[in-house]
CSV table of C-alpha atoms and ligand atoms in Angstrom, one decimal:
chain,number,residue,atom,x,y,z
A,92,UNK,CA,19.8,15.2,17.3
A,93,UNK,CA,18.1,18.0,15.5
A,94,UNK,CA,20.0,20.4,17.5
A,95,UNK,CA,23.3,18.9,16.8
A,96,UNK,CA,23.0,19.2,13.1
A,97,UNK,CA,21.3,23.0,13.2
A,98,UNK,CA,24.4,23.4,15.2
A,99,UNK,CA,26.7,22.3,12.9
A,100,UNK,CA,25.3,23.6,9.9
A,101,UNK,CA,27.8,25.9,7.7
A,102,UNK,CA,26.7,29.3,8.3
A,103,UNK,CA,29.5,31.3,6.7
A,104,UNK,CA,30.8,32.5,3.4
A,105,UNK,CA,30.7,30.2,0.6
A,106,UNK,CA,34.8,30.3,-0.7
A,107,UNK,CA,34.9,31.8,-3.9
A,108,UNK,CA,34.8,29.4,-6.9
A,109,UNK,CA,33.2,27.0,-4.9
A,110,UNK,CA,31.9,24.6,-7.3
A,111,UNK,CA,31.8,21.1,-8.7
A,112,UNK,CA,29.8,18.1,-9.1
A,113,UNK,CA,28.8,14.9,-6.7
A,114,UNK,CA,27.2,11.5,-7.4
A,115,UNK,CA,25.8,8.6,-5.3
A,116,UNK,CA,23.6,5.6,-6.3
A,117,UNK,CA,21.4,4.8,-3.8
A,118,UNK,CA,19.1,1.4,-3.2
A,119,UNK,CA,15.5,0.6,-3.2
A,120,UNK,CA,14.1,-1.5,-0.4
A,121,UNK,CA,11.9,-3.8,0.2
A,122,UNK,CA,10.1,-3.8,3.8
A,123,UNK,CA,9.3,-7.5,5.8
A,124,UNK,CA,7.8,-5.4,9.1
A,125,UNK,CA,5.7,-2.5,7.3
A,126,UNK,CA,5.5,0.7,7.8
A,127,UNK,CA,2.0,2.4,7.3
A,128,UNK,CA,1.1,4.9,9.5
A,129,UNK,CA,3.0,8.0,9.9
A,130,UNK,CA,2.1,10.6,12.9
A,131,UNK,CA,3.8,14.5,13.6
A,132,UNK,CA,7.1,15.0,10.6
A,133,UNK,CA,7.1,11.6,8.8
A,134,UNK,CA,7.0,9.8,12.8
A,135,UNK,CA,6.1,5.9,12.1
A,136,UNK,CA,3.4,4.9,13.8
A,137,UNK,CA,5.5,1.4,14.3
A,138,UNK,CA,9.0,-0.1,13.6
A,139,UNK,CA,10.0,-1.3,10.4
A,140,UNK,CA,12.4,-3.6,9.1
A,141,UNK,CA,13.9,-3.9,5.2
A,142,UNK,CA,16.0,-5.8,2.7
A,143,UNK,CA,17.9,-3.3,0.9
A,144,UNK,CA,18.1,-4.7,-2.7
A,145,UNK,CA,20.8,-4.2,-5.0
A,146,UNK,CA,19.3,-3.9,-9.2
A,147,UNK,CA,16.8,-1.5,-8.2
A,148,UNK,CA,18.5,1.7,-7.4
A,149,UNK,CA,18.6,5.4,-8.9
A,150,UNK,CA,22.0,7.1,-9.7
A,151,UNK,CA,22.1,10.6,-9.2
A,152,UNK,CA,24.8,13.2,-10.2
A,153,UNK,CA,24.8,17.0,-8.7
A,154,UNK,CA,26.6,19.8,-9.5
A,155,UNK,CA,27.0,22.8,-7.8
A,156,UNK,CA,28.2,26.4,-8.2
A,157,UNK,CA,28.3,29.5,-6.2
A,158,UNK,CA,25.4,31.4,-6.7
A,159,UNK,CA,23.6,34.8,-5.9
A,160,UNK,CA,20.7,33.3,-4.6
A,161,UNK,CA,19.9,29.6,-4.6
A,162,UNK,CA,18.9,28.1,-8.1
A,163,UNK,CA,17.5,24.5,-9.1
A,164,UNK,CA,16.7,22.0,-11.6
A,165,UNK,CA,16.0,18.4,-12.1
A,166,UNK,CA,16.4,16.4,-15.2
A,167,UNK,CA,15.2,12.4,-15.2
A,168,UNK,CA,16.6,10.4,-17.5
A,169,UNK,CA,18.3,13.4,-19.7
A,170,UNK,CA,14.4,15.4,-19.5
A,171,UNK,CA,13.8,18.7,-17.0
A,172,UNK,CA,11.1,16.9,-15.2
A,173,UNK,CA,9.7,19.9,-12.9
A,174,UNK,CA,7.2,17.9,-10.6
A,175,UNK,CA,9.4,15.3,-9.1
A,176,UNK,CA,12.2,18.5,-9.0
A,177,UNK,CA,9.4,20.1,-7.1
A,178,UNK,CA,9.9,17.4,-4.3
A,179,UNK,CA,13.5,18.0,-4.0
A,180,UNK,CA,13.1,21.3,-3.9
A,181,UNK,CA,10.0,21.4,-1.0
A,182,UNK,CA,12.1,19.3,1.1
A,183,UNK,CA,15.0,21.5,0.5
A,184,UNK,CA,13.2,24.5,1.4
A,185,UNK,CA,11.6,22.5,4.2
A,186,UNK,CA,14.9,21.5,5.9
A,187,UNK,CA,16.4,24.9,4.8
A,188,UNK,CA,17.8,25.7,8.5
A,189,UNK,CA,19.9,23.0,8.4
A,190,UNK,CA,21.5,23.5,5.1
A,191,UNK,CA,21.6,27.0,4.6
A,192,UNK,CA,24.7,27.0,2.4
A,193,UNK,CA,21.9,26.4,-0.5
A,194,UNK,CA,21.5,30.3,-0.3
A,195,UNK,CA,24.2,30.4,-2.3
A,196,UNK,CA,24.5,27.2,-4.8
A,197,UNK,CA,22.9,26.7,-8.1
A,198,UNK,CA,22.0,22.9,-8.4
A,199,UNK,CA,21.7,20.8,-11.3
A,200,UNK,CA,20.2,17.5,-10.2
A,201,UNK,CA,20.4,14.6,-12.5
A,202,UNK,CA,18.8,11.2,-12.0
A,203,UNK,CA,18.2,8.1,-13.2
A,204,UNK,CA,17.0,5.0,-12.1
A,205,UNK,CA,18.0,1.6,-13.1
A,206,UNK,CA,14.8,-0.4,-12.8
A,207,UNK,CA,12.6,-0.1,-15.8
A,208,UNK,CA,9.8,2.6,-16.0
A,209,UNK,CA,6.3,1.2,-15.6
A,210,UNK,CA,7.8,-1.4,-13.1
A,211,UNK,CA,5.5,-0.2,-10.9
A,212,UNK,CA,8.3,0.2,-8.3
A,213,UNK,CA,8.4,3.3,-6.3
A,214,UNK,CA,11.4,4.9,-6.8
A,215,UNK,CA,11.0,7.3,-3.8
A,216,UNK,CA,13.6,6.0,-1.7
A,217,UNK,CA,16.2,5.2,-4.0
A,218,UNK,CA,15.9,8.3,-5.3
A,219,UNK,CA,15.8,10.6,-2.3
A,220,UNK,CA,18.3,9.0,-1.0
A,221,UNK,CA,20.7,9.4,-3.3
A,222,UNK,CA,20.1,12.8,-3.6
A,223,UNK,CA,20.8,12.9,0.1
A,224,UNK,CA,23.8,11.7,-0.1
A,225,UNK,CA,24.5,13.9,-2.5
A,226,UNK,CA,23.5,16.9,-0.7
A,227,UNK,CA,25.6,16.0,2.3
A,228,UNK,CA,28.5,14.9,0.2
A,229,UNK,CA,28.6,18.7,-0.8
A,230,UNK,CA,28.5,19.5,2.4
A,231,UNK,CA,31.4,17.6,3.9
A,232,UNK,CA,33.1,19.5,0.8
A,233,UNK,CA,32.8,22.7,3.0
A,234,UNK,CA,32.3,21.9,6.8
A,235,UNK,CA,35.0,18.6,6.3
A,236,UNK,CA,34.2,15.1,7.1
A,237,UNK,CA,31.8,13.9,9.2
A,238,UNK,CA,32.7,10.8,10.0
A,239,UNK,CA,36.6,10.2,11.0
A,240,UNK,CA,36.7,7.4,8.3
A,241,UNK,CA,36.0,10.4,6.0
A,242,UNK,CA,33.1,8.5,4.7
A,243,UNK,CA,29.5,10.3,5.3
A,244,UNK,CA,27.4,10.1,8.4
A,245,UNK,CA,24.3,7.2,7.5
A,246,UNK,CA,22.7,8.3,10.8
A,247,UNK,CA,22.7,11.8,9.3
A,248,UNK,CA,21.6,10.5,5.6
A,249,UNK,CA,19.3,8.3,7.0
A,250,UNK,CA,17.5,11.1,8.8
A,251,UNK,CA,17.2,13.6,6.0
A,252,UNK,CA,16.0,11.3,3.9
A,253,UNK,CA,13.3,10.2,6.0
A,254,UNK,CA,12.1,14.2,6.1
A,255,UNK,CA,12.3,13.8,2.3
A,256,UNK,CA,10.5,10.6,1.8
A,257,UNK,CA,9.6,7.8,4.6
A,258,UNK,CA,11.0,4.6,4.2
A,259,UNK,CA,14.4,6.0,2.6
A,260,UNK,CA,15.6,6.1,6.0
A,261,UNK,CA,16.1,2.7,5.8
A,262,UNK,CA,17.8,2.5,2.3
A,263,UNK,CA,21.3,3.9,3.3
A,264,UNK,CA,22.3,1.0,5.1
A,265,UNK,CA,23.4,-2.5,3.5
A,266,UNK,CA,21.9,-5.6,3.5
A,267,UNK,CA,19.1,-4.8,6.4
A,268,UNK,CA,17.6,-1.9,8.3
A,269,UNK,CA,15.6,-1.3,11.5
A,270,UNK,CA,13.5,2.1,11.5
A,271,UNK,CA,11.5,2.6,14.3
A,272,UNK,CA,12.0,2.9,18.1
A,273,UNK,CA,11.0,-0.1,19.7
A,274,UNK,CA,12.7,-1.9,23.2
A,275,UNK,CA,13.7,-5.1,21.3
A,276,UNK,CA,16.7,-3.4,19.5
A,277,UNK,CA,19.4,-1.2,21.4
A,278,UNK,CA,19.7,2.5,19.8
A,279,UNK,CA,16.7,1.8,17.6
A,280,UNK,CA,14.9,5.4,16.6
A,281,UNK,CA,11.3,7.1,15.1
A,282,UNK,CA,13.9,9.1,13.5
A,283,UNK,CA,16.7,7.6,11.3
A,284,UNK,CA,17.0,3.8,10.6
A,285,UNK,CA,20.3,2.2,12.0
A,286,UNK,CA,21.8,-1.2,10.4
A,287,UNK,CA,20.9,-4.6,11.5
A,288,UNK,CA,23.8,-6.1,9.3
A,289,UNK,CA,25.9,-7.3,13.3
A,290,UNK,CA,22.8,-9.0,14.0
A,291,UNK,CA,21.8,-11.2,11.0
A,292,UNK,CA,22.7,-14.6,10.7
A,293,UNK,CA,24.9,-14.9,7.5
A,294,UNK,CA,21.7,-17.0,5.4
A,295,UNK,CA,19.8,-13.8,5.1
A,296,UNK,CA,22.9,-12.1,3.6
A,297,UNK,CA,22.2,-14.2,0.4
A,298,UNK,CA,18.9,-13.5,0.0
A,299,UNK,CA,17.6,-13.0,-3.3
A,300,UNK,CA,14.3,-10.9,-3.9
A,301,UNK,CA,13.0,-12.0,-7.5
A,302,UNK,CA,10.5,-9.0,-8.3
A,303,UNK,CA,7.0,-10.5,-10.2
A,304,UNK,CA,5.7,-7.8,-12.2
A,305,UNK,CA,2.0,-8.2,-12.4
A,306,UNK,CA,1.2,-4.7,-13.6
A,307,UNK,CA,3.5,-1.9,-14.3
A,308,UNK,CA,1.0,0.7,-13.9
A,309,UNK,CA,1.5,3.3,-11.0
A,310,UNK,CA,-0.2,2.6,-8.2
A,311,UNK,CA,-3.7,3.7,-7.5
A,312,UNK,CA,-3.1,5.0,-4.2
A,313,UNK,CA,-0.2,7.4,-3.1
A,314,UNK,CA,1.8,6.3,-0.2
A,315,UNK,CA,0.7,9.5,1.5
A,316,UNK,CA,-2.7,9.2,1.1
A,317,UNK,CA,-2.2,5.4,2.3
A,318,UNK,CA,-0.6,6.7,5.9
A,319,UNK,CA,-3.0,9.5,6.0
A,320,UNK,CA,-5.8,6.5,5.6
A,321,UNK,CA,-4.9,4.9,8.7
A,322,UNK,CA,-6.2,7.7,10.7
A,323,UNK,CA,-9.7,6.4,10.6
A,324,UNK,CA,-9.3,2.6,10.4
A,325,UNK,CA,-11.1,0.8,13.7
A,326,UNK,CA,-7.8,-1.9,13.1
A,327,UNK,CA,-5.4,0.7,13.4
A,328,UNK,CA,-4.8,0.3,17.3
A,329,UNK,CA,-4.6,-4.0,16.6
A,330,UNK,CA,-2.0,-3.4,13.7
A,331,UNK,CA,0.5,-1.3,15.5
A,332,UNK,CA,0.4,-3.9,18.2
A,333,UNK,CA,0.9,-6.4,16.0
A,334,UNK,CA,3.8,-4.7,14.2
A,335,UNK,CA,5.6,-4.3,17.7
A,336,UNK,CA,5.3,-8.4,18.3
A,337,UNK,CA,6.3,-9.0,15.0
A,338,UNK,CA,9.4,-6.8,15.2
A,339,UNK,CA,10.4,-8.6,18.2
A,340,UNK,CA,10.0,-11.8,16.9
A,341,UNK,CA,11.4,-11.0,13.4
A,342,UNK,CA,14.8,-9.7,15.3
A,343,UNK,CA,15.1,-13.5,17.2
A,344,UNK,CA,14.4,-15.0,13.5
A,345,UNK,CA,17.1,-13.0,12.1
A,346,UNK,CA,19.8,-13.7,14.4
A,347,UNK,CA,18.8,-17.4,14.9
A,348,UNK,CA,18.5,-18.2,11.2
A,349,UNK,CA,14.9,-19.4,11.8
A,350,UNK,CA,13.6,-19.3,8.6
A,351,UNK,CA,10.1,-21.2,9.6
A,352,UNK,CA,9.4,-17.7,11.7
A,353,UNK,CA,10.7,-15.4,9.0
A,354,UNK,CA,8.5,-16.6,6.5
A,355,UNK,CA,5.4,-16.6,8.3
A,356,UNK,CA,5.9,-13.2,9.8
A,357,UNK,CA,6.7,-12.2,5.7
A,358,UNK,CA,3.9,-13.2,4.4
A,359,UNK,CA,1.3,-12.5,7.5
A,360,UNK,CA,2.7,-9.2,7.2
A,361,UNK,CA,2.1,-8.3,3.5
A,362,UNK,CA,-1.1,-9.5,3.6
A,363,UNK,CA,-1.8,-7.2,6.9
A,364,UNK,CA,-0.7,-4.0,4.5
A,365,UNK,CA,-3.4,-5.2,1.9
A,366,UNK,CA,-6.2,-6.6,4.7
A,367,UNK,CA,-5.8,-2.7,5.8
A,368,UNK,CA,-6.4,-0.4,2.6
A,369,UNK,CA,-9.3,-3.2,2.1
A,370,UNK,CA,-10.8,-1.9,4.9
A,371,UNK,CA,-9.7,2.2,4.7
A,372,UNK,CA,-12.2,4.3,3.9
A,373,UNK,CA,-12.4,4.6,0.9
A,374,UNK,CA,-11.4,1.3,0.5
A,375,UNK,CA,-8.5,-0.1,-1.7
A,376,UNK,CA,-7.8,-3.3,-3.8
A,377,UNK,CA,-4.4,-2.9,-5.0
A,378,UNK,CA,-4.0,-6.9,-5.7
A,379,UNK,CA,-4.9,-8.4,-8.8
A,380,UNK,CA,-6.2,-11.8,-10.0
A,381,UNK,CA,-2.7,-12.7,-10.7
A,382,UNK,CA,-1.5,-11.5,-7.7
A,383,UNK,CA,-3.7,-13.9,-5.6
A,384,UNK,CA,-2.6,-17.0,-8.4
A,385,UNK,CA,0.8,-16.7,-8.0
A,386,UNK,CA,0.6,-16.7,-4.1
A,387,UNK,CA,-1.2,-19.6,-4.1
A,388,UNK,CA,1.4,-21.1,-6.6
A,389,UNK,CA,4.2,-20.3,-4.6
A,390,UNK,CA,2.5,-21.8,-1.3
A,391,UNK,CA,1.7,-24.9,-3.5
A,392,UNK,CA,5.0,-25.3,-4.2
A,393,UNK,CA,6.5,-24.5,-0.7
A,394,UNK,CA,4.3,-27.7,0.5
A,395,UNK,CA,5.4,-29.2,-2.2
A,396,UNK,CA,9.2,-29.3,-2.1
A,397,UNK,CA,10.1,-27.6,1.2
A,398,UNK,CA,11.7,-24.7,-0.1
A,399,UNK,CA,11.9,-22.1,1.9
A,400,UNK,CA,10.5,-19.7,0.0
A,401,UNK,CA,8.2,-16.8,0.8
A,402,UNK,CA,6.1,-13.6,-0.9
A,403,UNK,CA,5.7,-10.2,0.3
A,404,UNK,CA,4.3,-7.4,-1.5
A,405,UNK,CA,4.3,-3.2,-1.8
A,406,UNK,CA,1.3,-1.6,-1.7
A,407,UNK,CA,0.5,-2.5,-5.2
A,408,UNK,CA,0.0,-5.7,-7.2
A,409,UNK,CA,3.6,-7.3,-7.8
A,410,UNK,CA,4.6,-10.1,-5.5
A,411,UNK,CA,8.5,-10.2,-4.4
A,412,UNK,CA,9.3,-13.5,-4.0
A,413,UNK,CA,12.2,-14.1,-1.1
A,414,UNK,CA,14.6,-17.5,-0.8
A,415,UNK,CA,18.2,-17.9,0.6
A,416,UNK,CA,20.8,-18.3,-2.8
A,417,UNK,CA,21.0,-22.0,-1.8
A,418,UNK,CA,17.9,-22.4,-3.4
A,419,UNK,CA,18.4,-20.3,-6.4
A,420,UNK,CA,18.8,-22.5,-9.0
A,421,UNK,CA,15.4,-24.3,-8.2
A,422,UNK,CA,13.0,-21.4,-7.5
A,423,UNK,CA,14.6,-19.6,-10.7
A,424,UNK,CA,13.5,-23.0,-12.9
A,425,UNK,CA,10.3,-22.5,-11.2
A,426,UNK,CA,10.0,-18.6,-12.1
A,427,UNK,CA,10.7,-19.3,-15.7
A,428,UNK,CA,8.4,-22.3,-15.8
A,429,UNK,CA,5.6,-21.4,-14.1
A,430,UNK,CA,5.2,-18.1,-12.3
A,431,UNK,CA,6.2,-15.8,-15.8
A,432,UNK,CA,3.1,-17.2,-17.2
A,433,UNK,CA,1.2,-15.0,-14.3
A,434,UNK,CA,3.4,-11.9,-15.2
A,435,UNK,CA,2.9,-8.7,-17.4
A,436,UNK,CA,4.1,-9.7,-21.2
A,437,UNK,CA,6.5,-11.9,-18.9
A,438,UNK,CA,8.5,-9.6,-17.0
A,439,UNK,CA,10.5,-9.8,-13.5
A,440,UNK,CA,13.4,-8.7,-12.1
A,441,UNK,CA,16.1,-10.3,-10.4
A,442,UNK,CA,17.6,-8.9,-7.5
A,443,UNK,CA,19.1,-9.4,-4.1
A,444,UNK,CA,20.4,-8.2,-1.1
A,445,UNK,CA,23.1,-5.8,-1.3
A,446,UNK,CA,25.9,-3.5,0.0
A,447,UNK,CA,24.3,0.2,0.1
A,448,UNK,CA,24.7,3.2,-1.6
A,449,UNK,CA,27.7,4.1,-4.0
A,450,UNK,CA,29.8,7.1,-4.2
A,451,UNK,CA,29.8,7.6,-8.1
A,452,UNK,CA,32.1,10.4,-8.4
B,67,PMV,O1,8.0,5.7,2.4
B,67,PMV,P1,6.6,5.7,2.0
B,67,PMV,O2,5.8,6.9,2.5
B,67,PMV,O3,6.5,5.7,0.5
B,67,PMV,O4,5.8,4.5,2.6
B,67,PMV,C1,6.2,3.1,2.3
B,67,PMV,C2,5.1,2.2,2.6
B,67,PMV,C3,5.4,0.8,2.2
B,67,PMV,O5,6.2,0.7,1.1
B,67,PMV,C4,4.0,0.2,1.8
B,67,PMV,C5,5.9,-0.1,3.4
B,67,PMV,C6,7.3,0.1,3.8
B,67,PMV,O6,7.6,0.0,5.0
B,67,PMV,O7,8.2,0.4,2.9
């Protein structure tokens, strides 16, 4: 695959006046199988499966100009802001073989994302990408196409932007993504997500995710230092295993509609991503007391009614809390009612399932 894209990389003169300006909102998402634990250039140590939402998502605009030499900037939210820019830019120079026509562009990268700040939502695969897509948007503008539909190649934005930031290789597909080889899903691959959208049944199309913010402060351990973490934990051999079963048995839930299995697979695995950092050295606690309350409240009411409602969580303290729209009404009364009362100054987000990334210009 690498070899088919070095290959057909554009290597020769940029046309004179070669200039103009691209934009693409792309999704955050939200995992069910997790992925943590990376090996070799951002390789999952398992397979991974994700919602991709449709509220939380980062628009980014770029124009571009022929240049001398290759120039850069990034601006958040109308303000240079030089260290994320400094991400782009490593994985630009990282990847630099493959898109060499950078030699000779100035970029002016604009971004902005629509969730608020101190959400505590990473915006690391929303926003990288969209800025993939942007990248190879510009490129289609000088090599043609890549798709015959004319539309851009996922497999190819999906695999760029897990060089530039893990589980963005699963954000460029709609409504749910597989990343991670495994022998439970034909044409599944360590190294772009494909799109499980054929093989869903239609409930989990509706799903909404209704986001609980507990804190909005960043998180107290990095993502990367999370992976690298998993190195040395004794469980690490037990959890890939596990993943690999629950993949499998997430994909017959999915198909099947069996929500029973989806749920306890959810939640078992969330709490898995938390059991581990507990037990990393050094060790992490990234729940909070409310956390643990409103999982026990949304259990409670689960027995209660029979919803079939679920949790799952990032690796940080807010609980996203997962039911088919049928039940939206209810568990949205129950949000307001009850769970706000466990949230920061009251705050959640509503989002859902949705249709993946946007051409904006
Ligand atoms: O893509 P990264 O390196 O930020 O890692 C994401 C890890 C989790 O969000 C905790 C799980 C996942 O699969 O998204």
């Amino acid at each position: 695959m690498e070899n088919k894209w070095l290959n057909e990389a554009f290597k020769g003169e940029m046309p004179s006046g070669f200039q103009g300006k691209v934009g693409w909102a792309s999704l955050s998402n939200i995992a069910l199988v997790k992925y943590w634990g990376k090996k070799g250039k951002q390789i999952p140590q398992n397979p991974s499966i994700s919602f991709t939402l449709s509220e939380c998502r980062s628009e980014t605009f770029v124009e571009f100009e022929k240049a001398d030499r290759f120039g850069f900037s990034f601006f958040f939210e109308g303000k240079e802001n030089p260290a994320f820019g400094a991400k782009i830019e490593k994985f630009l120079m990282d990847n630099h073989a493959f898109f060499p026509f950078i030699n000779q562009q100035n970029l002016k990268v604009e971004s902005r994302n629509t969730f608020p700040h101190s959400s505590g939502i990473a915006s690391s695969a929303s926003s990288m990408s969209a800025f993939v897509m942007c990248l190879l948007d510009i490129e289609s503008k000088l090599v043609g196409p890549s798709t015959d539909s004319g539309s851009l190649d996922l497999c190819k934005a999906s695999y760029f932007s897990r060089l530039a930031s893990g589980s963005a290789a699963r954000s460029v597909f709609p409504k749910m993504a597989l990343w991670g080889a495994t022998p439970y899903y034909k044409g599944s691959s360590d190294e772009y997500a494909i799109s499980l959208s054929d093989d869903i049944h239609p409930v989990f199309k509706t799903y909404h995710d209704s986001i609980l913010i507990v804190s909005g402060k960043t998180k107290s351990v990095s993502s990367r230092a999370g992976h690298a973490l998993m190195e040395g934990n004794p469980y690490a051999p037990a959890r890939y295993a596990q993943a690999n079963e629950n993949i499998k048995n997430l994909l017959a839930a999915l198909k099947g509609g069996d929500l029973d299995t989806f749920i306890n697979i959810t939640e078992s695995e969330a709490l898995q991503l938390h059991a581990l950092m507990m037990c990393s050295n050094p060790s992490y606690i990234l729940m909070k007391p409310n956390t643990l309350r409103i999982i026990e409240i949304i259990r409670q009411f689960r027995d209660e009614t029979k919803a079939p409602l679920c949790f799952t969580l990032d690796a940080g303290p807010n609980v996203h809390l997962l039911y088919p729209d049928s039940e939206a009404t209810k568990v949205e009364h129950f949000i307001q009612d009850v769970l706000t009362n466990y949230c920061d100054q009251g705050r959640w987000i509503a989002d859902r399932v949705g249709d993946g990334p946007k051409k904006l210009l």
